[in-house]
PDB file of C-alpha atoms and ligand atoms in Angstrom:
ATOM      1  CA  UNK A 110     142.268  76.606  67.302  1.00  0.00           C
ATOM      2  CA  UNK A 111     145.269  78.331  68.996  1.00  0.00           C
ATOM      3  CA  UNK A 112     145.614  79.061  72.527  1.00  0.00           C
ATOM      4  CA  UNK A 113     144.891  83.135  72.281  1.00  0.00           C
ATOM      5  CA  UNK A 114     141.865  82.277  70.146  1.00  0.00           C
ATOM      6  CA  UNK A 115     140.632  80.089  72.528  1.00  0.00           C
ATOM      7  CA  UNK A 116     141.289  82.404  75.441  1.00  0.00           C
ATOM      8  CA  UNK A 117     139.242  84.543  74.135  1.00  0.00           C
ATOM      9  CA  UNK A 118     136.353  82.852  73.288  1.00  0.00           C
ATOM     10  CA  UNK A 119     136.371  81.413  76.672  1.00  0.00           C
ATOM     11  CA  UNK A 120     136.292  85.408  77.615  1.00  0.00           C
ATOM     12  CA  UNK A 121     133.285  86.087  75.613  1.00  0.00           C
ATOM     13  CA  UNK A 122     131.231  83.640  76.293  1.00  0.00           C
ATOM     14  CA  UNK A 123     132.078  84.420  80.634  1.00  0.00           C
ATOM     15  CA  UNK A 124     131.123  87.822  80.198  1.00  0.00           C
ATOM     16  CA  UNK A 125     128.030  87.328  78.101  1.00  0.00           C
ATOM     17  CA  UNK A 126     127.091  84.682  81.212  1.00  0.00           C
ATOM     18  CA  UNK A 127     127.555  87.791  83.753  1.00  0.00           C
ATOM     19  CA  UNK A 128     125.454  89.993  81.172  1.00  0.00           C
ATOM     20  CA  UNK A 129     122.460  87.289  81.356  1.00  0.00           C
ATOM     21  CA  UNK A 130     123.333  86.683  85.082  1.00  0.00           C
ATOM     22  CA  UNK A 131     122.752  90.231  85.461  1.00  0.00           C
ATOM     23  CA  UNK A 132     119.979  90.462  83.495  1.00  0.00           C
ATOM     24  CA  UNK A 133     118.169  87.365  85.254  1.00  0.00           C
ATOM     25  CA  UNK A 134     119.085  89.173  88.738  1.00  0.00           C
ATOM     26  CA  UNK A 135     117.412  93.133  88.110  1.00  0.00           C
ATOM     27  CA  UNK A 136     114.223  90.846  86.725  1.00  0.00           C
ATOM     28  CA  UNK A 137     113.367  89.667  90.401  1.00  0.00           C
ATOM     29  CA  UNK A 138     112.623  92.637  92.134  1.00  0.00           C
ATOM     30  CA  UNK A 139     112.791  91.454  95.723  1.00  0.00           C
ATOM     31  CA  UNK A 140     116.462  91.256  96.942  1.00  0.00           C
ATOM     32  CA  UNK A 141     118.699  89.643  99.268  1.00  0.00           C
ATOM     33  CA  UNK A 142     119.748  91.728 102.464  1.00  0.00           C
ATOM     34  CA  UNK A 143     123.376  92.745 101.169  1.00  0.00           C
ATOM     35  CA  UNK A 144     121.703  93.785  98.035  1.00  0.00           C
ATOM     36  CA  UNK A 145     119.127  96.135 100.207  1.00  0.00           C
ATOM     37  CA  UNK A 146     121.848  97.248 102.537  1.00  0.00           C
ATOM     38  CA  UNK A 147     124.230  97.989  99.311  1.00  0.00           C
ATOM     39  CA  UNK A 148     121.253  99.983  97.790  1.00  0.00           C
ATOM     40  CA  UNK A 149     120.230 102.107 100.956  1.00  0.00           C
ATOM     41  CA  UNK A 150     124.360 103.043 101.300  1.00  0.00           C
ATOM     42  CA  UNK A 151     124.441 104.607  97.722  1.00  0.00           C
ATOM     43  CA  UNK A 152     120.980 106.221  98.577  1.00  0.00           C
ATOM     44  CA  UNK A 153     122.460 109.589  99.056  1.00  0.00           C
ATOM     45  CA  UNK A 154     123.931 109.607  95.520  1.00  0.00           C
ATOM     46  CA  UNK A 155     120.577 108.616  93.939  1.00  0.00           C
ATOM     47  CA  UNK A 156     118.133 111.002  92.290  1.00  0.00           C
ATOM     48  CA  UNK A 157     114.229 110.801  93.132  1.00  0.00           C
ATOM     49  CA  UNK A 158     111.927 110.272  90.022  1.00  0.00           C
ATOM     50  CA  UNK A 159     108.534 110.450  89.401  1.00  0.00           C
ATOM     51  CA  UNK A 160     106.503 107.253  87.910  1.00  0.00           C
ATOM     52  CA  UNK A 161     102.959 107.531  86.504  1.00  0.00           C
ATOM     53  CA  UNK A 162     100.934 104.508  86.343  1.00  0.00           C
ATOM     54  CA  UNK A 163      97.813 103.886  84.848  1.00  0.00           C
ATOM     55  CA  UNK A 164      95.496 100.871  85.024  1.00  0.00           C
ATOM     56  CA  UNK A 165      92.158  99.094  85.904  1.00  0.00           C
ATOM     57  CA  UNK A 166      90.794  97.503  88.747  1.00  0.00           C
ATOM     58  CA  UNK A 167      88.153  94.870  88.554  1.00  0.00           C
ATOM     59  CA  UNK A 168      85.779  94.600  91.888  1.00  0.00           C
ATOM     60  CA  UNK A 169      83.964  91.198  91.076  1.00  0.00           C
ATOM     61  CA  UNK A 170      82.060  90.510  94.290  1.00  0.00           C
ATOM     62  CA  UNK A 171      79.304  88.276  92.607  1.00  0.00           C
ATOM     63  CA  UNK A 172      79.188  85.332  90.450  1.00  0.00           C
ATOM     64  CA  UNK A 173      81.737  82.057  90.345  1.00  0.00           C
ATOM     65  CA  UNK A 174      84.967  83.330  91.076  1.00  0.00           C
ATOM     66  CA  UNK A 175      84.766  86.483  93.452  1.00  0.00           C
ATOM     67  CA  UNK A 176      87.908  88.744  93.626  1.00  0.00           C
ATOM     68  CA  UNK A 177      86.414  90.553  96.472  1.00  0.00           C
ATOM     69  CA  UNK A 178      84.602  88.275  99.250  1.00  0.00           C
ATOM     70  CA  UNK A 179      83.206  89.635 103.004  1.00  0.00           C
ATOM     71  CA  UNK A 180      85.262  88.399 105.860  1.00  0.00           C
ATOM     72  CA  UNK A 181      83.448  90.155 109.007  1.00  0.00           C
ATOM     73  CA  UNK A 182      80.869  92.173 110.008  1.00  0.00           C
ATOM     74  CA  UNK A 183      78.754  93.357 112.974  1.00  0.00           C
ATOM     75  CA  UNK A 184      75.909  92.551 114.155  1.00  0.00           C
ATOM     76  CA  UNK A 185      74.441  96.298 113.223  1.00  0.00           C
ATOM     77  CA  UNK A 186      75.793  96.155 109.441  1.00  0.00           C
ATOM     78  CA  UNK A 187      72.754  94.775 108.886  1.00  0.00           C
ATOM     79  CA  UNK A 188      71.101  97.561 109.418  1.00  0.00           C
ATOM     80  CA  UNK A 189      73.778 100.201 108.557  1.00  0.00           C
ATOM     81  CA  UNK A 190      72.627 102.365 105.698  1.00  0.00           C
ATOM     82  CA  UNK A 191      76.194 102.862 104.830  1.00  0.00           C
ATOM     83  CA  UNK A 192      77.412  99.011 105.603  1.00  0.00           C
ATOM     84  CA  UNK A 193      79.355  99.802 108.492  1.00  0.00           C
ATOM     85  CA  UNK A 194      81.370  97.345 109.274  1.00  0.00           C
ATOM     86  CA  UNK A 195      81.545  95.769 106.650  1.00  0.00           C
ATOM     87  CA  UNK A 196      85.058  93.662 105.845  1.00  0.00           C
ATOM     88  CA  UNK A 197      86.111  92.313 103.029  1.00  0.00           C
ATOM     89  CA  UNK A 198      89.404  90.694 101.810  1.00  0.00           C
ATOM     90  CA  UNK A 199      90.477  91.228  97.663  1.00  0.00           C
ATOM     91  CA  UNK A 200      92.651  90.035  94.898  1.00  0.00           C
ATOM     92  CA  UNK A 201      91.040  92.250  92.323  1.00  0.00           C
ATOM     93  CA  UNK A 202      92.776  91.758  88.754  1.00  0.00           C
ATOM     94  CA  UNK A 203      94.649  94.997  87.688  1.00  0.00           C
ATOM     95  CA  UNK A 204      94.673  95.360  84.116  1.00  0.00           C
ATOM     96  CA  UNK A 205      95.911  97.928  81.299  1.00  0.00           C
ATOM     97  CA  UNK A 206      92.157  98.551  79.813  1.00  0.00           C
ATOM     98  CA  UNK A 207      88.714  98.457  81.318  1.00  0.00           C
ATOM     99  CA  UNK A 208      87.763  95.371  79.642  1.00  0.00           C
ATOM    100  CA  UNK A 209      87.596  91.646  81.514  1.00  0.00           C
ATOM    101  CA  UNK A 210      89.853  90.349  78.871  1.00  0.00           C
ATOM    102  CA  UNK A 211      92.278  93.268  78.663  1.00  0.00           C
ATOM    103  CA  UNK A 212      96.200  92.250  79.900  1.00  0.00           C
ATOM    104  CA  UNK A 213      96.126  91.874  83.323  1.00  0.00           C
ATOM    105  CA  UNK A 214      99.678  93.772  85.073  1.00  0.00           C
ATOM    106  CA  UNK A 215      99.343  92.621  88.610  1.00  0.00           C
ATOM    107  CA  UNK A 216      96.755  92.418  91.186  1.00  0.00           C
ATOM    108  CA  UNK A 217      95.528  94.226  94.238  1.00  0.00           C
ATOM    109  CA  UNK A 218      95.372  92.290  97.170  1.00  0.00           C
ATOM    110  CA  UNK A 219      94.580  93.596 100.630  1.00  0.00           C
ATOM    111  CA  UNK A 220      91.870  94.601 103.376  1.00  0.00           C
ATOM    112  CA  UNK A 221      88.907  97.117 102.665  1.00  0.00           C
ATOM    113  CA  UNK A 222      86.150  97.691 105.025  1.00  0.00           C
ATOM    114  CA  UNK A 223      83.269 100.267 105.164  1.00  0.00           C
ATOM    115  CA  UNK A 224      84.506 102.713 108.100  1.00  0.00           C
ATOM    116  CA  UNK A 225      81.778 105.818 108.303  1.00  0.00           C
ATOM    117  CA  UNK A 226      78.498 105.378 109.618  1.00  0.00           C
ATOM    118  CA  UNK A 227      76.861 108.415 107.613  1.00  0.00           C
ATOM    119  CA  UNK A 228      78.566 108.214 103.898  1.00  0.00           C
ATOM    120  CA  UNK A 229      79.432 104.860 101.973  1.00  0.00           C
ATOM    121  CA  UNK A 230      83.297 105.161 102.187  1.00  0.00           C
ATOM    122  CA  UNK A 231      85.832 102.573 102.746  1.00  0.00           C
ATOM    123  CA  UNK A 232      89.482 102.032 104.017  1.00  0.00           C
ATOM    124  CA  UNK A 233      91.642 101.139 101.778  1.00  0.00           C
ATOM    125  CA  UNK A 234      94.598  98.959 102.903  1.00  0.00           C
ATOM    126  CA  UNK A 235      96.335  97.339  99.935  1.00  0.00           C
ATOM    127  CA  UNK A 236      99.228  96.362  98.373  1.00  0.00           C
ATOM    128  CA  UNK A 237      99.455  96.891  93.775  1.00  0.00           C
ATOM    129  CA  UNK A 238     101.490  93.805  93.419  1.00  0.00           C
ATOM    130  CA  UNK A 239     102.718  94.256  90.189  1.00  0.00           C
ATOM    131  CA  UNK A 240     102.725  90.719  87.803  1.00  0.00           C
ATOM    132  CA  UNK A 241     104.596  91.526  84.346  1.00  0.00           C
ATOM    133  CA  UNK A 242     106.972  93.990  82.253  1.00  0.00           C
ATOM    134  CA  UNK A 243     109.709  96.297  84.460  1.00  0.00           C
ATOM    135  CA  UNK A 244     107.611  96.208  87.428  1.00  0.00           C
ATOM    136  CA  UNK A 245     107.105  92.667  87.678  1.00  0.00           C
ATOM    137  CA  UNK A 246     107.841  91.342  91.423  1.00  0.00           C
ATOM    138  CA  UNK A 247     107.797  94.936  92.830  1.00  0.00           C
ATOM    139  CA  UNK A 248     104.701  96.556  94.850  1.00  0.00           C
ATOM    140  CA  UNK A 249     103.169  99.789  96.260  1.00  0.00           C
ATOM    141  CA  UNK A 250     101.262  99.983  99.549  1.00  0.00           C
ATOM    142  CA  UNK A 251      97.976 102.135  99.923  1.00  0.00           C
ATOM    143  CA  UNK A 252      96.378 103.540 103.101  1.00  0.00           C
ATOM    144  CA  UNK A 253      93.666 105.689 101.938  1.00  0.00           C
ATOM    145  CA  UNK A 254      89.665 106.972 102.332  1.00  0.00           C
ATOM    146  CA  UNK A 255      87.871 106.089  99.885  1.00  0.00           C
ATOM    147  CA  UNK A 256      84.694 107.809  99.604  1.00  0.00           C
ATOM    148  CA  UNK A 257      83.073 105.241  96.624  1.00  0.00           C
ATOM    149  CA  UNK A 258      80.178 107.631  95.886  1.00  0.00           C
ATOM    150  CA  UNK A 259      82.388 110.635  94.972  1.00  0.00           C
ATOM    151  CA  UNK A 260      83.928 110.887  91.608  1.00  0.00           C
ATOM    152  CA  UNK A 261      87.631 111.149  92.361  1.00  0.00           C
ATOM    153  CA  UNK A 262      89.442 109.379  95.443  1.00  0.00           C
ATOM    154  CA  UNK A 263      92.637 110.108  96.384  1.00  0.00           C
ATOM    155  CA  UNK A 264      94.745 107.916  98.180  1.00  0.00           C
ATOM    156  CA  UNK A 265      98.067 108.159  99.964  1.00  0.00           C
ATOM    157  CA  UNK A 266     100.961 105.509  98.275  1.00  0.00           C
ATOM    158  CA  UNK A 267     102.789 105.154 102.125  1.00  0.00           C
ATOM    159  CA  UNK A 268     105.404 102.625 100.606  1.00  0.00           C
ATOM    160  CA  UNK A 269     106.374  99.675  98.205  1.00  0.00           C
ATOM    161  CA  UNK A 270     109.036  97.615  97.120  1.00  0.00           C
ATOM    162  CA  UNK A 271     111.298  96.346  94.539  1.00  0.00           C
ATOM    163  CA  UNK A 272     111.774  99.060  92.082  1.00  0.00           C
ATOM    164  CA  UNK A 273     109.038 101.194  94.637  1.00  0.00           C
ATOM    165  CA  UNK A 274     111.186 101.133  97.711  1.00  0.00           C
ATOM    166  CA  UNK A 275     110.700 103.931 100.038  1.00  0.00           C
ATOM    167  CA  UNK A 276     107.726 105.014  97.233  1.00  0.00           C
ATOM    168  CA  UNK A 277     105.516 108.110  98.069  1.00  0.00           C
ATOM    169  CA  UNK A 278     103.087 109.435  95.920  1.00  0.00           C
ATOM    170  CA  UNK A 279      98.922 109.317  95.225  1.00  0.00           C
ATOM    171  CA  UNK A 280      96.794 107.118  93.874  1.00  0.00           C
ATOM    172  CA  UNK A 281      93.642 108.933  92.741  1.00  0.00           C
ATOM    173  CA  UNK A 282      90.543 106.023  91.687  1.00  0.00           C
ATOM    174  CA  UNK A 283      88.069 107.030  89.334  1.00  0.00           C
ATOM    175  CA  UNK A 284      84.650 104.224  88.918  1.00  0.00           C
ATOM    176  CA  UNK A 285      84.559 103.499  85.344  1.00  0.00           C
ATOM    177  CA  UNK A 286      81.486 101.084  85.331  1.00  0.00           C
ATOM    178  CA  UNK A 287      79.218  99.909  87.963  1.00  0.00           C
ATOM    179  CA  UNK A 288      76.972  97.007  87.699  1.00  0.00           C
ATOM    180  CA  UNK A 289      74.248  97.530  90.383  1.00  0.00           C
ATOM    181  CA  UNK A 290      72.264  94.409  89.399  1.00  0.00           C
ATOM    182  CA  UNK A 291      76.058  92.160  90.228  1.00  0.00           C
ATOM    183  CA  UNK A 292      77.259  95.019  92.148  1.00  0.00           C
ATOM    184  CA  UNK A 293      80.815  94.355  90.137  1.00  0.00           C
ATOM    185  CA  UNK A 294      82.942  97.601  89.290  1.00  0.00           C
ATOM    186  CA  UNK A 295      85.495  98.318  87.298  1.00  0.00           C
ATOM    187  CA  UNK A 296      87.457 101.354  88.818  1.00  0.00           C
ATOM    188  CA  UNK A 297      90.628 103.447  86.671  1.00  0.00           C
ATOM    189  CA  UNK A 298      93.670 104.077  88.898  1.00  0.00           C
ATOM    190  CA  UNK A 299      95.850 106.875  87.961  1.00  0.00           C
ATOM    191  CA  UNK A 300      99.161 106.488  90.072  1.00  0.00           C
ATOM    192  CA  UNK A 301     101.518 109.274  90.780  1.00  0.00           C
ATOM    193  CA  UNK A 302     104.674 108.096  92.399  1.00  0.00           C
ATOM    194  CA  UNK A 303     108.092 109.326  93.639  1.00  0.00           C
ATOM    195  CA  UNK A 304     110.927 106.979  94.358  1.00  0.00           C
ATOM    196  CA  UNK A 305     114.672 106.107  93.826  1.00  0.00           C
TER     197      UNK A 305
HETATM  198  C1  NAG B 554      74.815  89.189 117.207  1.00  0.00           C
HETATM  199  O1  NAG B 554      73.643  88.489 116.818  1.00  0.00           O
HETATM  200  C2  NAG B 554      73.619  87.134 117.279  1.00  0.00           C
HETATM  201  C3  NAG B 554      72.403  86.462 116.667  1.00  0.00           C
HETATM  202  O2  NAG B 554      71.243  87.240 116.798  1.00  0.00           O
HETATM  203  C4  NAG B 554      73.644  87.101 118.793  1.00  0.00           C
HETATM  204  O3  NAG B 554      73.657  85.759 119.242  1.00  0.00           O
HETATM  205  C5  NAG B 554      74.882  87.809 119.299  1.00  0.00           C
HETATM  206  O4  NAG B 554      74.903  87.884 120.707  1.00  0.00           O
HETATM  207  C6  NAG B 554      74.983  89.214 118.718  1.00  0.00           C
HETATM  208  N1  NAG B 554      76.274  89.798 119.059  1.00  0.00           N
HETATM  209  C7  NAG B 554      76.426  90.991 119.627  1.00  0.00           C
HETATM  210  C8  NAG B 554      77.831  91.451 119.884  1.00  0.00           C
HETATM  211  O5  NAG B 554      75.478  91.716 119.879  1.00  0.00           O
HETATM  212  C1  NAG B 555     107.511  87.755  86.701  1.00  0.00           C
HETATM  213  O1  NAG B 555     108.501  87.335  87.599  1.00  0.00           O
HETATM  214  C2  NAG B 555     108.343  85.992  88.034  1.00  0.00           C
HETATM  215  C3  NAG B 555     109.378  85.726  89.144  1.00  0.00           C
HETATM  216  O2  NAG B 555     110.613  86.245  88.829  1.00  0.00           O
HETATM  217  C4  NAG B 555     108.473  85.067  86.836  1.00  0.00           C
HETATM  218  O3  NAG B 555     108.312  83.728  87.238  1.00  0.00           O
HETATM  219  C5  NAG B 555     107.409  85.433  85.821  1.00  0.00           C
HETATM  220  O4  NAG B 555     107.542  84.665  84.651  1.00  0.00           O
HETATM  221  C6  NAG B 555     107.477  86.908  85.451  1.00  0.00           C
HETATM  222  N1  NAG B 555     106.320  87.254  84.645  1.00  0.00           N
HETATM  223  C7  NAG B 555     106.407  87.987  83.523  1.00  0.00           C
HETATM  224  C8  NAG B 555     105.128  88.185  82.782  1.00  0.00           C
HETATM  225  O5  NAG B 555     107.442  88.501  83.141  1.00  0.00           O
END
């Protein structure tokens, strides 16, 4: 092989290692410092866009393997019509059809606890943690009210991560199934978000 050949094979093969380098490097979503810092300096050239989501979220607070177990409570939940007081930590599968055995696409893991002492509502505090495809490694943070009884919940997105940095946006829940005897749900999220 002459010399120019071999130059540039030695060429291709380097910059098909920085195209999979690359490629490895925008599939983790969480990034060094200089990475954020490079990001929030090109901000002001970046355009806003809108991302819908769409998925399932599987409440399984009975049986073997809970996804949603009670961490606290007062002494008057027990009485509470409305279970004030109520806490609870979750990991609750999100998946991309109402069925248990549907492809799960991340989880939601976080804090929910019954807050009114006259309607059944909770408070949401969450993160969508997002498992596989473009969004793998990236997440979205909910604060919301979450009236369970009432057929649509909205819910303010105040944040997220990865490809979700600085994210705004709603997340509006919707119970597809109930199981009163297990007291399992399966609840459809509809996710409206804006970021960069
Ligand atoms: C809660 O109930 C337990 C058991 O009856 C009692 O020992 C405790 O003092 C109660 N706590 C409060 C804050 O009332
Ligand atoms: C998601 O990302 C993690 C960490 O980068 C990786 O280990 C995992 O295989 C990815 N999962 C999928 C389904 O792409």
């Amino acid at each position: 092989m002459g010399k120019q050949k071999q130059l540039l094979l030695l060429r291709l093969i380097l910059s098909y290692s920085t195209i999979i380098s690359l490629l490895l490097a925008s599939a983790v979503a969480q990034k060094e410092p200089k990475e954020v810092e490079k990001w929030f300096k090109k901000l002001p050239h970046t355009k806003e866009k809108v991302t819908k989501l769409h998925f399932y979220f599987h409440d399984v607070v009975s049986g073997k393997n809970p996804t949603s177990v009670p961490v606290g409570r007062a002494n008057s939940t027990f009485t509470s019509p409305t279970y004030f007081g109520l806490v609870s930590m979750i990991d609750n599968p999100l998946t991309t059809g109402p069925g248990p055995k549907s492809k799960v696409m991340g989880r939601a893991q976080g804090i929910t606890g019954y807050a009114s002492s006259e309607e059944l509502c909770l408070l949401m505090t969450l993160n969508f943690v997002f498992t596989s495809g473009k969004y793998n490694g990236s997440t979205i943070s909910v604060v919301g009210y979450n009236p369970i009884n009432h057929m649509y919940r909205e819910m303010p997105i105040v944040g997220g991560s990865g490809v979700f940095r600085l994210a705004r946006g709603i997340a509006t829940a919707e119970t597809a199934k109930f199981n009163a005897r297990s007291g399992n749900a399966v609840v459809e999220y509809n996710v409206m978000v804006l970021h960069y």
